[in-house]
mmCIF file with all atom_site columns, C-alpha atoms in Angstrom:
data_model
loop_
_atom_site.group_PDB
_atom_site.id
_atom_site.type_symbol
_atom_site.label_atom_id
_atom_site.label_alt_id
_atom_site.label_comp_id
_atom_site.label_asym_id
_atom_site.label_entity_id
_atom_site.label_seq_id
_atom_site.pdbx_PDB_ins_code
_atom_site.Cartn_x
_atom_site.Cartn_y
_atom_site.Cartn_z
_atom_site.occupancy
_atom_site.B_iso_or_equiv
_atom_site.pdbx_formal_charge
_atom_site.auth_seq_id
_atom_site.auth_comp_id
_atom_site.auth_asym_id
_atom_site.auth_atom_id
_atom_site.pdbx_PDB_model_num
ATOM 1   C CA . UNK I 1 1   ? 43.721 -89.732 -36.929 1.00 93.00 ? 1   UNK I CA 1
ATOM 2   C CA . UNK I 1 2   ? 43.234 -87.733 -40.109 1.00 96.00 ? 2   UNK I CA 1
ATOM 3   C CA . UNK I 1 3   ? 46.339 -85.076 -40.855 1.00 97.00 ? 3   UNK I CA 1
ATOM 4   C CA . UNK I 1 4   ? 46.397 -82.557 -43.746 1.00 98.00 ? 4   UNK I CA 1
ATOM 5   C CA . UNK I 1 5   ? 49.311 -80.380 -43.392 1.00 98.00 ? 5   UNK I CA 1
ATOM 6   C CA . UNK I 1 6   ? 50.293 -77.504 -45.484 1.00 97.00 ? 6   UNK I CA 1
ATOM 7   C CA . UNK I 1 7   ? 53.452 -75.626 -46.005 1.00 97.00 ? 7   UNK I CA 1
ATOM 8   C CA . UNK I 1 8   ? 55.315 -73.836 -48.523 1.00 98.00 ? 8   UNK I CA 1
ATOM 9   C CA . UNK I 1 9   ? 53.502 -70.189 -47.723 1.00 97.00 ? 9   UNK I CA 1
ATOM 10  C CA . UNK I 1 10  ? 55.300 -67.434 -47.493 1.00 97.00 ? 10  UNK I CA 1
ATOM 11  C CA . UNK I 1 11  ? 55.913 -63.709 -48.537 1.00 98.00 ? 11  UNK I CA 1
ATOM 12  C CA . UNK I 1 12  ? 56.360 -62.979 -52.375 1.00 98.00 ? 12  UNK I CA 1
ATOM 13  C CA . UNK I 1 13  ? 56.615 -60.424 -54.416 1.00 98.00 ? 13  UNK I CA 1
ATOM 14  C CA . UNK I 1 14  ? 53.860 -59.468 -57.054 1.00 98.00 ? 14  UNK I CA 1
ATOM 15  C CA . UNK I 1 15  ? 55.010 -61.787 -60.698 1.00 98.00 ? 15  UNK I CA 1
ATOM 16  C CA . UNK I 1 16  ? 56.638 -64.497 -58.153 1.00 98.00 ? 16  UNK I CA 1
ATOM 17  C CA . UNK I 1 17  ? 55.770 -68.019 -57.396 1.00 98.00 ? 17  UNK I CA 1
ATOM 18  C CA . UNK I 1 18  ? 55.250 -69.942 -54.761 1.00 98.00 ? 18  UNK I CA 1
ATOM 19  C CA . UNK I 1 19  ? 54.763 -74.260 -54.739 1.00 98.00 ? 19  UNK I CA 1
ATOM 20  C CA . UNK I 1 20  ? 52.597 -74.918 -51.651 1.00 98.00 ? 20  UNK I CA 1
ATOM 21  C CA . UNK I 1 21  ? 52.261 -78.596 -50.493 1.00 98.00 ? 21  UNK I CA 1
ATOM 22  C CA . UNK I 1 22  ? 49.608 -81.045 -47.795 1.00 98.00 ? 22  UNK I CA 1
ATOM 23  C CA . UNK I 1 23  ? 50.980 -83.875 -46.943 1.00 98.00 ? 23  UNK I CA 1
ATOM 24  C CA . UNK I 1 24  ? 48.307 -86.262 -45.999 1.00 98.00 ? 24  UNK I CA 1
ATOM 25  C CA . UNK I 1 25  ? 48.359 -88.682 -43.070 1.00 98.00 ? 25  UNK I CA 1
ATOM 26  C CA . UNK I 1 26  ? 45.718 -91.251 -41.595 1.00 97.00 ? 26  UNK I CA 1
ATOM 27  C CA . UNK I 1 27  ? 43.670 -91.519 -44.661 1.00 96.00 ? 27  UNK I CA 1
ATOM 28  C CA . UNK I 1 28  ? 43.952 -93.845 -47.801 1.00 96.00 ? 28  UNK I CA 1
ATOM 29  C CA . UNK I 1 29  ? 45.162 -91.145 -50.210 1.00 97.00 ? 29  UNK I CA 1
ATOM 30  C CA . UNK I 1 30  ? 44.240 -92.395 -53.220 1.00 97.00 ? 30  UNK I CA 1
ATOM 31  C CA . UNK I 1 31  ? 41.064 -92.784 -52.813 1.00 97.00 ? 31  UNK I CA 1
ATOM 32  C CA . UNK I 1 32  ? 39.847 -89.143 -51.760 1.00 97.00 ? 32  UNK I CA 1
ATOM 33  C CA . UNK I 1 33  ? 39.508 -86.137 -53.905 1.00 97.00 ? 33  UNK I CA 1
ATOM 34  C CA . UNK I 1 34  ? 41.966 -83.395 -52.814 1.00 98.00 ? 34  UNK I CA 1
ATOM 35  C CA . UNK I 1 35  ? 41.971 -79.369 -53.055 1.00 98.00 ? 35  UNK I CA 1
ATOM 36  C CA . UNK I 1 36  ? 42.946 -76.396 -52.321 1.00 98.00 ? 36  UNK I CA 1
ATOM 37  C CA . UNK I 1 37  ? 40.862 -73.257 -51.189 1.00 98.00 ? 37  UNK I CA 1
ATOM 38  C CA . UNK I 1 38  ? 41.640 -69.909 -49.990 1.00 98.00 ? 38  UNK I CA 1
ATOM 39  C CA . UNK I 1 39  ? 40.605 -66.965 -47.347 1.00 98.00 ? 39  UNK I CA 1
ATOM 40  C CA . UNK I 1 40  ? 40.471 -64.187 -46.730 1.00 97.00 ? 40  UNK I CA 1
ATOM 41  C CA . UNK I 1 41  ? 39.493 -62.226 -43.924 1.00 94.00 ? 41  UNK I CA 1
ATOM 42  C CA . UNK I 1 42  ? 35.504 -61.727 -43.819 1.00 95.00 ? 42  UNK I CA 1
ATOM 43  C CA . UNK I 1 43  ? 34.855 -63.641 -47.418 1.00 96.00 ? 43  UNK I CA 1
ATOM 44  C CA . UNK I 1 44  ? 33.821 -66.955 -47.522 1.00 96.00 ? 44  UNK I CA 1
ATOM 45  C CA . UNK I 1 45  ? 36.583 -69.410 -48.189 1.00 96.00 ? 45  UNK I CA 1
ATOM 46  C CA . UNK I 1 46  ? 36.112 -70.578 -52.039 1.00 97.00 ? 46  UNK I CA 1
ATOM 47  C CA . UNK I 1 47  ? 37.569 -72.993 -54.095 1.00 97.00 ? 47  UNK I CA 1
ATOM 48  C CA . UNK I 1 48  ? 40.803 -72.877 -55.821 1.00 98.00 ? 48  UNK I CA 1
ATOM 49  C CA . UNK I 1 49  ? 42.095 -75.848 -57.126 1.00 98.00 ? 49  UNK I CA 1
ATOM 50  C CA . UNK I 1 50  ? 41.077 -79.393 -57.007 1.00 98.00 ? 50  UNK I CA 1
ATOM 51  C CA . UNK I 1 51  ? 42.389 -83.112 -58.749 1.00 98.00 ? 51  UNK I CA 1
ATOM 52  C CA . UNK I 1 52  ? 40.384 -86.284 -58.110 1.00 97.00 ? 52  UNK I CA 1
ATOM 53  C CA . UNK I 1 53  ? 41.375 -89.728 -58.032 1.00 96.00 ? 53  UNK I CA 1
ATOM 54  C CA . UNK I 1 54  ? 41.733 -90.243 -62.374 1.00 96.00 ? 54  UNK I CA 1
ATOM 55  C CA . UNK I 1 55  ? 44.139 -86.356 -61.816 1.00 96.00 ? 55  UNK I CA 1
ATOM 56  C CA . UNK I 1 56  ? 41.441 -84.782 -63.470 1.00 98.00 ? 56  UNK I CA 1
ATOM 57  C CA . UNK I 1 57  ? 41.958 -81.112 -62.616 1.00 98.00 ? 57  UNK I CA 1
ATOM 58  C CA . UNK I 1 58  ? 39.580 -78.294 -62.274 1.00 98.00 ? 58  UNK I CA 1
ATOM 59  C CA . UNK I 1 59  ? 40.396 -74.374 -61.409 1.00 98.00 ? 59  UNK I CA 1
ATOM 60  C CA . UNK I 1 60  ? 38.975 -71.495 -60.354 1.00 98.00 ? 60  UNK I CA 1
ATOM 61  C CA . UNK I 1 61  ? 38.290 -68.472 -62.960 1.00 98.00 ? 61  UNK I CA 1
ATOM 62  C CA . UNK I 1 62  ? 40.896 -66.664 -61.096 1.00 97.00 ? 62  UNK I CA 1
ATOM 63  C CA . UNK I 1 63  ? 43.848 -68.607 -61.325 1.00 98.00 ? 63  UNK I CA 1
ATOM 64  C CA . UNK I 1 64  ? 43.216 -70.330 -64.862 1.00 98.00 ? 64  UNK I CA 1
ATOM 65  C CA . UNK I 1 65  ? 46.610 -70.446 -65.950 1.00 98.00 ? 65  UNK I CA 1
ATOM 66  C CA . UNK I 1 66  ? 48.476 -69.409 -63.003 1.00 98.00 ? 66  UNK I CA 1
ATOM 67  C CA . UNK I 1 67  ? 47.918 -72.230 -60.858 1.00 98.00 ? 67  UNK I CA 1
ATOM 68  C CA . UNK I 1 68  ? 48.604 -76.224 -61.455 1.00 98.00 ? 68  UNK I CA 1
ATOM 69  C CA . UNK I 1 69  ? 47.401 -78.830 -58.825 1.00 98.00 ? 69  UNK I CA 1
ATOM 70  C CA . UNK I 1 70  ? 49.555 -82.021 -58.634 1.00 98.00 ? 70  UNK I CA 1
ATOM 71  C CA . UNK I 1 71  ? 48.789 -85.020 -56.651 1.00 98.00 ? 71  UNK I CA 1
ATOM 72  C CA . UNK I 1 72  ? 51.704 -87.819 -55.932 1.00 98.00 ? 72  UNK I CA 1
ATOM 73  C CA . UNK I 1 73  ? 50.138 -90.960 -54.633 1.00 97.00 ? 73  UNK I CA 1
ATOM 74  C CA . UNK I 1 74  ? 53.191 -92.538 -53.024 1.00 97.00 ? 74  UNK I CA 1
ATOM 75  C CA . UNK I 1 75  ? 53.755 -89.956 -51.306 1.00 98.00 ? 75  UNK I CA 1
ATOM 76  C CA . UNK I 1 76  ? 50.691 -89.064 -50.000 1.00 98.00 ? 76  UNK I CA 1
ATOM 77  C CA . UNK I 1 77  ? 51.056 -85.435 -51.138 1.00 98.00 ? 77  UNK I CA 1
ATOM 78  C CA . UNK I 1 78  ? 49.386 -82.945 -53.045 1.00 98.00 ? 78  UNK I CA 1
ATOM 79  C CA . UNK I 1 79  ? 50.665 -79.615 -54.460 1.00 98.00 ? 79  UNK I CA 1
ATOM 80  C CA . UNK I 1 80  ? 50.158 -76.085 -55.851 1.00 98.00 ? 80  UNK I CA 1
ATOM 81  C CA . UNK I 1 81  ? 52.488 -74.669 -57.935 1.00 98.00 ? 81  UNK I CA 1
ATOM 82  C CA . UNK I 1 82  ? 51.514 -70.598 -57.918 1.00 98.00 ? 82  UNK I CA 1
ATOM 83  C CA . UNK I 1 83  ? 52.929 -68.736 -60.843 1.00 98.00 ? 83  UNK I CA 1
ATOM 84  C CA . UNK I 1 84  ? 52.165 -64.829 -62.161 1.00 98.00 ? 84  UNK I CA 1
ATOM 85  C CA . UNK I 1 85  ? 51.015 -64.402 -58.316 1.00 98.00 ? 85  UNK I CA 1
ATOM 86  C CA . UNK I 1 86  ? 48.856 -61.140 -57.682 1.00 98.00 ? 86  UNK I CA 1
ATOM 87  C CA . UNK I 1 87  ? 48.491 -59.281 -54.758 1.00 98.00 ? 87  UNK I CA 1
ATOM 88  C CA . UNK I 1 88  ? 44.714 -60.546 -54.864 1.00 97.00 ? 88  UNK I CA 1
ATOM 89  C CA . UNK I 1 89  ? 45.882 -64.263 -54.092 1.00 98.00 ? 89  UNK I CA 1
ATOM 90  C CA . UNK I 1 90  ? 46.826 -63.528 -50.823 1.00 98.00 ? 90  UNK I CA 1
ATOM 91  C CA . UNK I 1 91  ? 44.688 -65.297 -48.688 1.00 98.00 ? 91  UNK I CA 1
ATOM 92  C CA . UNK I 1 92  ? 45.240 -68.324 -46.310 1.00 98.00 ? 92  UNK I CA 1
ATOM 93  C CA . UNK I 1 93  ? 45.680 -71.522 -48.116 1.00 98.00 ? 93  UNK I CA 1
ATOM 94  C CA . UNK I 1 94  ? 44.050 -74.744 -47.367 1.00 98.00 ? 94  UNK I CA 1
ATOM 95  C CA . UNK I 1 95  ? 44.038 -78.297 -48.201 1.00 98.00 ? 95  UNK I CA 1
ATOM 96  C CA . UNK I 1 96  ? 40.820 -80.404 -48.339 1.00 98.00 ? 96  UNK I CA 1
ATOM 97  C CA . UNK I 1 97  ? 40.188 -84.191 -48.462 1.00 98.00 ? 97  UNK I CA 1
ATOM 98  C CA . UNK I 1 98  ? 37.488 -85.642 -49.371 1.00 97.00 ? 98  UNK I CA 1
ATOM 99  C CA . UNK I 1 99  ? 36.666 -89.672 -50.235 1.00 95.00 ? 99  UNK I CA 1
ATOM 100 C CA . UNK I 1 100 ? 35.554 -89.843 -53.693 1.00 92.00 ? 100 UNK I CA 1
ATOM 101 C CA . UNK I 1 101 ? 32.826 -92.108 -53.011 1.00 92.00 ? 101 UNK I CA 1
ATOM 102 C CA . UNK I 1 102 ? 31.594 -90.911 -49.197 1.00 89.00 ? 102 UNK I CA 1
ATOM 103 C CA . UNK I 1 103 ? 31.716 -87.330 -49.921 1.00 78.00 ? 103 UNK I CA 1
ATOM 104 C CA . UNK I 1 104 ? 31.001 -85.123 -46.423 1.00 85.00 ? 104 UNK I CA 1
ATOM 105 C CA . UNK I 1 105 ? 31.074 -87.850 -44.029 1.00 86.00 ? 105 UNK I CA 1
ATOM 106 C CA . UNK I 1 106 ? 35.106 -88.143 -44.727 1.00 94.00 ? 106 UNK I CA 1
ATOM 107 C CA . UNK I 1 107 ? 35.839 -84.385 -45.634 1.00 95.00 ? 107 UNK I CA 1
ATOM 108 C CA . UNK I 1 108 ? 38.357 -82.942 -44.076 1.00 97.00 ? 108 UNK I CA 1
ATOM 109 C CA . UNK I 1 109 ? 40.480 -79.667 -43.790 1.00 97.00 ? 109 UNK I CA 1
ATOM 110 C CA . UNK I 1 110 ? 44.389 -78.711 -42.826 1.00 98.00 ? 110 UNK I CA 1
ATOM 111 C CA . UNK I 1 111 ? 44.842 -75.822 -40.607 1.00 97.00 ? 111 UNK I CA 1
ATOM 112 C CA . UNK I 1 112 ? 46.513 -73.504 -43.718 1.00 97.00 ? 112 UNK I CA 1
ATOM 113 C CA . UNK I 1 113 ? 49.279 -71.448 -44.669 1.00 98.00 ? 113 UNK I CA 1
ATOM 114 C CA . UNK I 1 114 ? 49.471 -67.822 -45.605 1.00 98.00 ? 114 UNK I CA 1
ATOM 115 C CA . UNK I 1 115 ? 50.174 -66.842 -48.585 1.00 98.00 ? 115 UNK I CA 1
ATOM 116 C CA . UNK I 1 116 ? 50.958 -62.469 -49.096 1.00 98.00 ? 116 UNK I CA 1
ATOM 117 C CA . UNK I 1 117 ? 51.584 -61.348 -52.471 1.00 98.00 ? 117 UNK I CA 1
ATOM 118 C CA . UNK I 1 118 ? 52.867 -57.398 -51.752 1.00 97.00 ? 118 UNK I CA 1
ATOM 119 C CA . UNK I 1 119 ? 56.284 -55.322 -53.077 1.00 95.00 ? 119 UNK I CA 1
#
């Protein structure tokens, strides 16, 4: 049984950080591409972060600079270090799986953790 778990979420103020992590379970970690996206109520959930299986790293516009992905492979964990945060980035936060080779068949989804950026 697939598991993507995500913690780290939390209430920060506006300029603070935050270091989310999904720690992955029932899946051979290494071999899937992992990511992070974001929601917000009545928006479509969009893509924030993502690292595939060479750590090649891509971001959103938005969070250019702010933001690093990280992937550890022994540990079966990914993270996202959030610097600079705005009140914009809140959102709920999820992690994504998917196998690098098998795409949507093996794609997969945490249940997410909220993330409030307000003073």
């Amino acid at each position: 049984q697939v598991q993507l778990v995500e913690s780290g979420g939390g209430l920060v103020q506006p300029g603070g950080s935050l270091r989310l992590s999904c720690a992955a379970s029932g899946i051979t970690f290494s071999n899937y591409v992992m990511a992070w996206g974001r929601q917000v109520p009545g928006k479509e959930r969009e893509l924030v972060a993502s690292i595939n299986i060479g750590e090649r790293t891509n971001y959103a516009d938005s969070v250019k600079g702010r933001f690093t992905i990280t992937r550890d492979n022994a540990e079966n964990t990914m993270y996202l270090q959030m610097n600079s945060l705005k009140p914009e980035d809140t959102a709920v936060y999820y992690c994504n799986a998917k196998h690098y080779r098998l795409g949507p068949t093996y794609n997969y989804w945490g249940q997410g953790t909220q993330v409030t950026v307000s003073s």
